[in-house]
Amino acid sequence: MTRRALVTGATSGIGNAFARELAKRGLDLVIVARTTDQLEAIAAELRSKHGVEVDVVTADLATLAGMQAAANALTDSARPVDLLVNNAGASLAGWFGTTDIADEDYQLDLLVRAPMHLMDAAIKTMAGRGGGEIINVASVAAFTPRGAYSAHKAWLLNLSRWADIHYDDVNISVQALCPGFVRTEFHPRGQMDVSGVPKWMWLKADKVVAASLRDLDRDKPVSIPSFRYKVLAGLAQYLPKTLVTRMAKRGR
Ligand SMILES: NC(=O)c1ccc[n+]([C@@H]2O[C@H](COP(=O)([O-])OP(=O)(O)OC[C@H]3O[C@@H](n4cnc5c(N)ncnc54)[C@H](OP(=O)(O)O)[C@@H]3O)[C@@H](O)[C@H]2O)c1
């Protein structure tokens, strides 16, 4: 039977690269984001290019109704989902404490509550069906105290690590994908100044996806694409936290 994946945030960046690579590998898809016309255009392209089924779910994942719409696709027993990619995300331009608290609520819902709801739906369905796979797109920021965004990603990393071990006996693999800087719409949309980020620190979305899927095949619970970021993440974990936090304060 053809495998099916649900990818959130499939209209651009890392999520779009996941949708393209998974369709190329012959998986049917459910793609989720807020922009219907973009979702429909991507779905039409992937259907005609790869002969796969692509369902579209328009949803704002920072709302309960949006989370429920995506969760419904995960619990539909007629069209089972084998792989969930919790990817949709965004960032705010300012540091926590300077931003509007309503915007912080939105971020918390999008980066924490939505993946939590979708993981919950996926685990309950997959456990009853003999297993499945979940990729949670966190960030290398999860290893460094760096405002609310890194705290949200640390939450996702922590829950993923636990879930991968806890649900191993029902054949569910959970990966936290922790990329560094990736060239996508993420920074322009968040109006973040990344002009000071050196060229060597930028990754390509398709390379990030290839590393994640390779690590998923190898059952690695944490995927950190590229050698340079493996080193940086290792340093961030073992150096004193005050030093890491001071270093991370520079740039965004
Ligand atoms: N780029 C980086 O440097 C980087 C590094 C580490 C981790 N990440 C993480 O990677 C993930 C993907 O980011 P990206 O870099 O690919 O960014 P991106 O190019 O801006 O793509 C974000 C995707 O999320 C969707 N999205 C945003 N808000 C949404 C909402 N409220 N409801 C539903 N969908 C929403 C967007 O679609 P619509 O606008 O159509 O809804 C879009 O498809 C995020 O979780 C981000 O935190 C990014």
PDB file of C-alpha atoms in Angstrom, residues 67-251:
ATOM      1  CA  MET A  67      -5.163  22.330  14.731  1.00  0.00           C
ATOM      2  CA  GLN A  68      -8.371  20.260  14.699  1.00  0.00           C
ATOM      3  CA  ALA A  69      -8.641  20.386  10.890  1.00  0.00           C
ATOM      4  CA  ALA A  70      -5.099  19.017  10.567  1.00  0.00           C
ATOM      5  CA  ALA A  71      -5.639  16.471  13.364  1.00  0.00           C
ATOM      6  CA  ASN A  72      -8.771  15.196  11.550  1.00  0.00           C
ATOM      7  CA  ALA A  73      -6.611  14.281   8.567  1.00  0.00           C
ATOM      8  CA  LEU A  74      -4.340  12.293  10.907  1.00  0.00           C
ATOM      9  CA  THR A  75      -7.184  10.307  12.465  1.00  0.00           C
ATOM     10  CA  ASP A  76      -9.014   9.519   9.197  1.00  0.00           C
ATOM     11  CA  SER A  77      -8.889   5.699   9.190  1.00  0.00           C
ATOM     12  CA  ALA A  78      -9.825   5.564   5.482  1.00  0.00           C
ATOM     13  CA  ARG A  79      -6.661   7.506   4.559  1.00  0.00           C
ATOM     14  CA  PRO A  80      -4.040   6.572   7.178  1.00  0.00           C
ATOM     15  CA  VAL A  81      -0.975   8.779   7.637  1.00  0.00           C
ATOM     16  CA  ASP A  82       2.363   6.963   8.138  1.00  0.00           C
ATOM     17  CA  LEU A  83       4.603  10.016   8.541  1.00  0.00           C
ATOM     18  CA  LEU A  84       3.794  13.325  10.233  1.00  0.00           C
ATOM     19  CA  VAL A  85       6.121  16.276   9.597  1.00  0.00           C
ATOM     20  CA  ASN A  86       5.404  18.992  12.165  1.00  0.00           C
ATOM     21  CA  ASN A  87       7.141  21.851  10.405  1.00  0.00           C
ATOM     22  CA  ALA A  88       5.003  25.031  10.160  1.00  0.00           C
ATOM     23  CA  GLY A  89       6.594  27.909  12.013  1.00  0.00           C
ATOM     24  CA  ALA A  90       7.477  31.564  12.148  1.00  0.00           C
ATOM     25  CA  SER A  91       9.431  33.969  14.324  1.00  0.00           C
ATOM     26  CA  LEU A  92       9.059  37.446  15.774  1.00  0.00           C
ATOM     27  CA  ALA A  93      11.506  40.244  15.046  1.00  0.00           C
ATOM     28  CA  GLY A  94      12.020  41.329  18.653  1.00  0.00           C
ATOM     29  CA  TRP A  95      13.261  39.608  21.803  1.00  0.00           C
ATOM     30  CA  PHE A  96      10.775  38.352  24.395  1.00  0.00           C
ATOM     31  CA  GLY A  97       9.979  41.214  26.763  1.00  0.00           C
ATOM     32  CA  THR A  98       9.940  43.797  23.974  1.00  0.00           C
ATOM     33  CA  THR A  99       7.229  42.235  21.787  1.00  0.00           C
ATOM     34  CA  ASP A 100       3.426  42.348  22.004  1.00  0.00           C
ATOM     35  CA  ILE A 101       2.246  39.572  24.322  1.00  0.00           C
ATOM     36  CA  ALA A 102      -0.575  38.691  21.872  1.00  0.00           C
ATOM     37  CA  ASP A 103       2.125  37.918  19.282  1.00  0.00           C
ATOM     38  CA  GLU A 104       3.940  35.747  21.841  1.00  0.00           C
ATOM     39  CA  ASP A 105       0.678  33.829  22.446  1.00  0.00           C
ATOM     40  CA  TYR A 106       0.379  33.261  18.692  1.00  0.00           C
ATOM     41  CA  GLN A 107       3.962  31.962  18.525  1.00  0.00           C
ATOM     42  CA  LEU A 108       3.409  29.643  21.487  1.00  0.00           C
ATOM     43  CA  ASP A 109       0.282  28.216  19.841  1.00  0.00           C
ATOM     44  CA  LEU A 110       2.001  27.744  16.478  1.00  0.00           C
ATOM     45  CA  LEU A 111       5.338  26.361  17.708  1.00  0.00           C
ATOM     46  CA  VAL A 112       4.224  24.364  20.763  1.00  0.00           C
ATOM     47  CA  ARG A 113       0.486  23.800  20.949  1.00  0.00           C
ATOM     48  CA  ALA A 114       0.010  22.851  17.273  1.00  0.00           C
ATOM     49  CA  PRO A 115       2.780  20.224  17.159  1.00  0.00           C
ATOM     50  CA  MET A 116       1.530  18.914  20.520  1.00  0.00           C
ATOM     51  CA  HIS A 117      -2.026  18.466  19.173  1.00  0.00           C
ATOM     52  CA  LEU A 118      -0.821  16.846  15.960  1.00  0.00           C
ATOM     53  CA  MET A 119       1.607  14.552  17.785  1.00  0.00           C
ATOM     54  CA  ASP A 120      -1.175  13.517  20.143  1.00  0.00           C
ATOM     55  CA  ALA A 121      -3.490  12.646  17.234  1.00  0.00           C
ATOM     56  CA  ALA A 122      -0.703  10.872  15.333  1.00  0.00           C
ATOM     57  CA  ILE A 123       0.544   8.791  18.279  1.00  0.00           C
ATOM     58  CA  LYS A 124      -2.952   7.641  19.250  1.00  0.00           C
ATOM     59  CA  THR A 125      -3.743   6.639  15.655  1.00  0.00           C
ATOM     60  CA  MET A 126      -0.346   5.139  14.824  1.00  0.00           C
ATOM     61  CA  ALA A 127      -0.181   3.113  18.067  1.00  0.00           C
ATOM     62  CA  GLY A 128      -3.435   1.389  17.127  1.00  0.00           C
ATOM     63  CA  ARG A 129      -2.213   0.692  13.612  1.00  0.00           C
ATOM     64  CA  GLY A 130       1.158  -0.907  14.230  1.00  0.00           C
ATOM     65  CA  GLY A 131       3.419   2.147  14.092  1.00  0.00           C
ATOM     66  CA  GLY A 132       4.480   5.227  12.202  1.00  0.00           C
ATOM     67  CA  GLU A 133       7.003   8.065  12.055  1.00  0.00           C
ATOM     68  CA  ILE A 134       7.012  11.663  13.259  1.00  0.00           C
ATOM     69  CA  ILE A 135       9.492  14.410  12.394  1.00  0.00           C
ATOM     70  CA  ASN A 136       9.283  17.497  14.579  1.00  0.00           C
ATOM     71  CA  VAL A 137      11.131  20.450  13.073  1.00  0.00           C
ATOM     72  CA  ALA A 138      12.872  22.080  16.039  1.00  0.00           C
ATOM     73  CA  SER A 139      16.112  24.055  15.605  1.00  0.00           C
ATOM     74  CA  VAL A 140      19.729  24.219  16.816  1.00  0.00           C
ATOM     75  CA  ALA A 141      18.328  27.131  18.829  1.00  0.00           C
ATOM     76  CA  ALA A 142      16.858  24.395  21.074  1.00  0.00           C
ATOM     77  CA  PHE A 143      20.349  23.830  22.525  1.00  0.00           C
ATOM     78  CA  THR A 144      20.901  27.489  23.472  1.00  0.00           C
ATOM     79  CA  PRO A 145      19.008  29.821  25.847  1.00  0.00           C
ATOM     80  CA  ARG A 146      17.948  32.461  23.313  1.00  0.00           C
ATOM     81  CA  GLY A 147      14.539  34.008  23.965  1.00  0.00           C
ATOM     82  CA  ALA A 148      11.084  32.486  23.647  1.00  0.00           C
ATOM     83  CA  TYR A 149      11.695  30.914  20.199  1.00  0.00           C
ATOM     84  CA  SER A 150      14.560  28.763  21.474  1.00  0.00           C
ATOM     85  CA  ALA A 151      12.491  27.823  24.545  1.00  0.00           C
ATOM     86  CA  HIS A 152       9.640  26.620  22.283  1.00  0.00           C
ATOM     87  CA  LYS A 153      12.074  24.575  20.211  1.00  0.00           C
ATOM     88  CA  ALA A 154      13.718  23.144  23.371  1.00  0.00           C
ATOM     89  CA  TRP A 155      10.247  21.989  24.475  1.00  0.00           C
ATOM     90  CA  LEU A 156       9.735  20.241  21.144  1.00  0.00           C
ATOM     91  CA  LEU A 157      13.191  18.641  21.261  1.00  0.00           C
ATOM     92  CA  ASN A 158      12.605  17.374  24.805  1.00  0.00           C
ATOM     93  CA  LEU A 159       9.163  15.914  24.082  1.00  0.00           C
ATOM     94  CA  SER A 160      10.438  14.285  20.878  1.00  0.00           C
ATOM     95  CA  ARG A 161      13.356  12.623  22.658  1.00  0.00           C
ATOM     96  CA  TRP A 162      11.050  11.206  25.300  1.00  0.00           C
ATOM     97  CA  ALA A 163       8.347  10.080  22.840  1.00  0.00           C
ATOM     98  CA  ASP A 164      10.877   8.279  20.630  1.00  0.00           C
ATOM     99  CA  ILE A 165      11.909   6.068  23.550  1.00  0.00           C
ATOM    100  CA  HIS A 166       8.494   5.765  25.186  1.00  0.00           C
ATOM    101  CA  TYR A 167       6.646   4.661  22.023  1.00  0.00           C
ATOM    102  CA  ASP A 168       9.412   2.456  20.658  1.00  0.00           C
ATOM    103  CA  ASP A 169       7.485  -0.636  21.784  1.00  0.00           C
ATOM    104  CA  VAL A 170       4.527   0.324  19.539  1.00  0.00           C
ATOM    105  CA  ASN A 171       6.879   0.971  16.635  1.00  0.00           C
ATOM    106  CA  ILE A 172       6.610   4.759  16.540  1.00  0.00           C
ATOM    107  CA  SER A 173       9.815   6.686  15.720  1.00  0.00           C
ATOM    108  CA  VAL A 174      10.023  10.352  16.633  1.00  0.00           C
ATOM    109  CA  GLN A 175      12.798  12.595  15.334  1.00  0.00           C
ATOM    110  CA  ALA A 176      13.623  16.163  16.377  1.00  0.00           C
ATOM    111  CA  LEU A 177      15.133  17.876  13.344  1.00  0.00           C
ATOM    112  CA  CYS A 178      17.467  20.664  14.490  1.00  0.00           C
ATOM    113  CA  PRO A 179      18.750  22.753  11.581  1.00  0.00           C
ATOM    114  CA  GLY A 180      20.869  25.895  11.806  1.00  0.00           C
ATOM    115  CA  PHE A 181      20.257  28.863   9.488  1.00  0.00           C
ATOM    116  CA  VAL A 182      18.369  27.748   6.368  1.00  0.00           C
ATOM    117  CA  ARG A 183      17.661  29.993   3.361  1.00  0.00           C
ATOM    118  CA  THR A 184      13.839  30.186   3.324  1.00  0.00           C
ATOM    119  CA  GLU A 185      11.113  32.810   3.778  1.00  0.00           C
ATOM    120  CA  PHE A 186      11.519  32.507   7.559  1.00  0.00           C
ATOM    121  CA  HIS A 187      13.849  35.466   8.187  1.00  0.00           C
ATOM    122  CA  PRO A 188      12.351  37.947   5.667  1.00  0.00           C
ATOM    123  CA  ARG A 189       8.837  37.160   6.932  1.00  0.00           C
ATOM    124  CA  GLY A 190       9.908  37.734  10.528  1.00  0.00           C
ATOM    125  CA  GLN A 191      11.709  40.935   9.448  1.00  0.00           C
ATOM    126  CA  MET A 192      14.882  39.616  11.043  1.00  0.00           C
ATOM    127  CA  ASP A 193      18.189  41.195  10.160  1.00  0.00           C
ATOM    128  CA  VAL A 194      20.455  38.293   9.220  1.00  0.00           C
ATOM    129  CA  SER A 195      22.957  40.382   7.249  1.00  0.00           C
ATOM    130  CA  GLY A 196      25.660  39.557   9.815  1.00  0.00           C
ATOM    131  CA  VAL A 197      25.282  35.784   9.469  1.00  0.00           C
ATOM    132  CA  PRO A 198      28.336  34.472   7.584  1.00  0.00           C
ATOM    133  CA  LYS A 199      27.810  32.583   4.332  1.00  0.00           C
ATOM    134  CA  TRP A 200      29.196  29.313   5.719  1.00  0.00           C
ATOM    135  CA  MET A 201      26.395  29.168   8.288  1.00  0.00           C
ATOM    136  CA  TRP A 202      23.600  28.933   5.692  1.00  0.00           C
ATOM    137  CA  LEU A 203      22.083  25.572   4.766  1.00  0.00           C
ATOM    138  CA  LYS A 204      19.849  24.659   1.811  1.00  0.00           C
ATOM    139  CA  ALA A 205      16.352  23.345   2.569  1.00  0.00           C
ATOM    140  CA  ASP A 206      16.685  20.290   0.288  1.00  0.00           C
ATOM    141  CA  LYS A 207      19.956  19.275   2.004  1.00  0.00           C
ATOM    142  CA  VAL A 208      18.303  19.633   5.430  1.00  0.00           C
ATOM    143  CA  VAL A 209      15.456  17.369   4.296  1.00  0.00           C
ATOM    144  CA  ALA A 210      17.843  14.783   2.824  1.00  0.00           C
ATOM    145  CA  ALA A 211      19.784  14.648   6.133  1.00  0.00           C
ATOM    146  CA  SER A 212      16.575  14.322   8.150  1.00  0.00           C
ATOM    147  CA  LEU A 213      15.206  11.448   6.049  1.00  0.00           C
ATOM    148  CA  ARG A 214      18.581   9.703   6.095  1.00  0.00           C
ATOM    149  CA  ASP A 215      18.663   9.988   9.896  1.00  0.00           C
ATOM    150  CA  LEU A 216      15.062   8.759  10.107  1.00  0.00           C
ATOM    151  CA  ASP A 217      16.044   5.627   8.162  1.00  0.00           C
ATOM    152  CA  ARG A 218      18.880   5.141  10.679  1.00  0.00           C
ATOM    153  CA  ASP A 219      16.460   5.625  13.599  1.00  0.00           C
ATOM    154  CA  LYS A 220      18.326   8.686  14.937  1.00  0.00           C
ATOM    155  CA  PRO A 221      16.132  10.584  17.428  1.00  0.00           C
ATOM    156  CA  VAL A 222      17.911  13.918  16.841  1.00  0.00           C
ATOM    157  CA  SER A 223      18.976  15.068  13.386  1.00  0.00           C
ATOM    158  CA  ILE A 224      21.423  17.979  13.125  1.00  0.00           C
ATOM    159  CA  PRO A 225      22.149  18.549   9.426  1.00  0.00           C
ATOM    160  CA  SER A 226      25.800  19.271   8.486  1.00  0.00           C
ATOM    161  CA  PHE A 227      29.050  18.638  10.327  1.00  0.00           C
ATOM    162  CA  ARG A 228      29.510  22.311  11.238  1.00  0.00           C
ATOM    163  CA  TYR A 229      26.210  22.472  13.110  1.00  0.00           C
ATOM    164  CA  LYS A 230      26.857  19.122  14.831  1.00  0.00           C
ATOM    165  CA  VAL A 231      30.024  20.720  16.248  1.00  0.00           C
ATOM    166  CA  LEU A 232      28.248  23.963  17.228  1.00  0.00           C
ATOM    167  CA  ALA A 233      25.344  22.097  18.852  1.00  0.00           C
ATOM    168  CA  GLY A 234      27.838  19.888  20.730  1.00  0.00           C
ATOM    169  CA  LEU A 235      29.664  22.970  22.034  1.00  0.00           C
ATOM    170  CA  ALA A 236      26.368  24.614  23.034  1.00  0.00           C
ATOM    171  CA  GLN A 237      25.476  21.549  25.105  1.00  0.00           C
ATOM    172  CA  TYR A 238      28.768  21.210  26.956  1.00  0.00           C
ATOM    173  CA  LEU A 239      30.096  24.777  27.392  1.00  0.00           C
ATOM    174  CA  PRO A 240      28.860  26.751  30.446  1.00  0.00           C
ATOM    175  CA  LYS A 241      25.347  28.077  29.763  1.00  0.00           C
ATOM    176  CA  THR A 242      26.254  31.672  30.742  1.00  0.00           C
ATOM    177  CA  LEU A 243      29.002  31.709  28.106  1.00  0.00           C
ATOM    178  CA  VAL A 244      26.738  30.153  25.434  1.00  0.00           C
ATOM    179  CA  THR A 245      23.913  32.595  26.234  1.00  0.00           C
ATOM    180  CA  ARG A 246      26.267  35.607  25.982  1.00  0.00           C
ATOM    181  CA  MET A 247      27.668  34.356  22.657  1.00  0.00           C
ATOM    182  CA  ALA A 248      24.160  33.672  21.291  1.00  0.00           C
ATOM    183  CA  LYS A 249      23.014  37.188  22.194  1.00  0.00           C
ATOM    184  CA  ARG A 250      24.874  38.539  19.176  1.00  0.00           C
ATOM    185  CA  GLY A 251      22.816  38.526  15.957  1.00  0.00           C
TER     186      GLY A 251
END
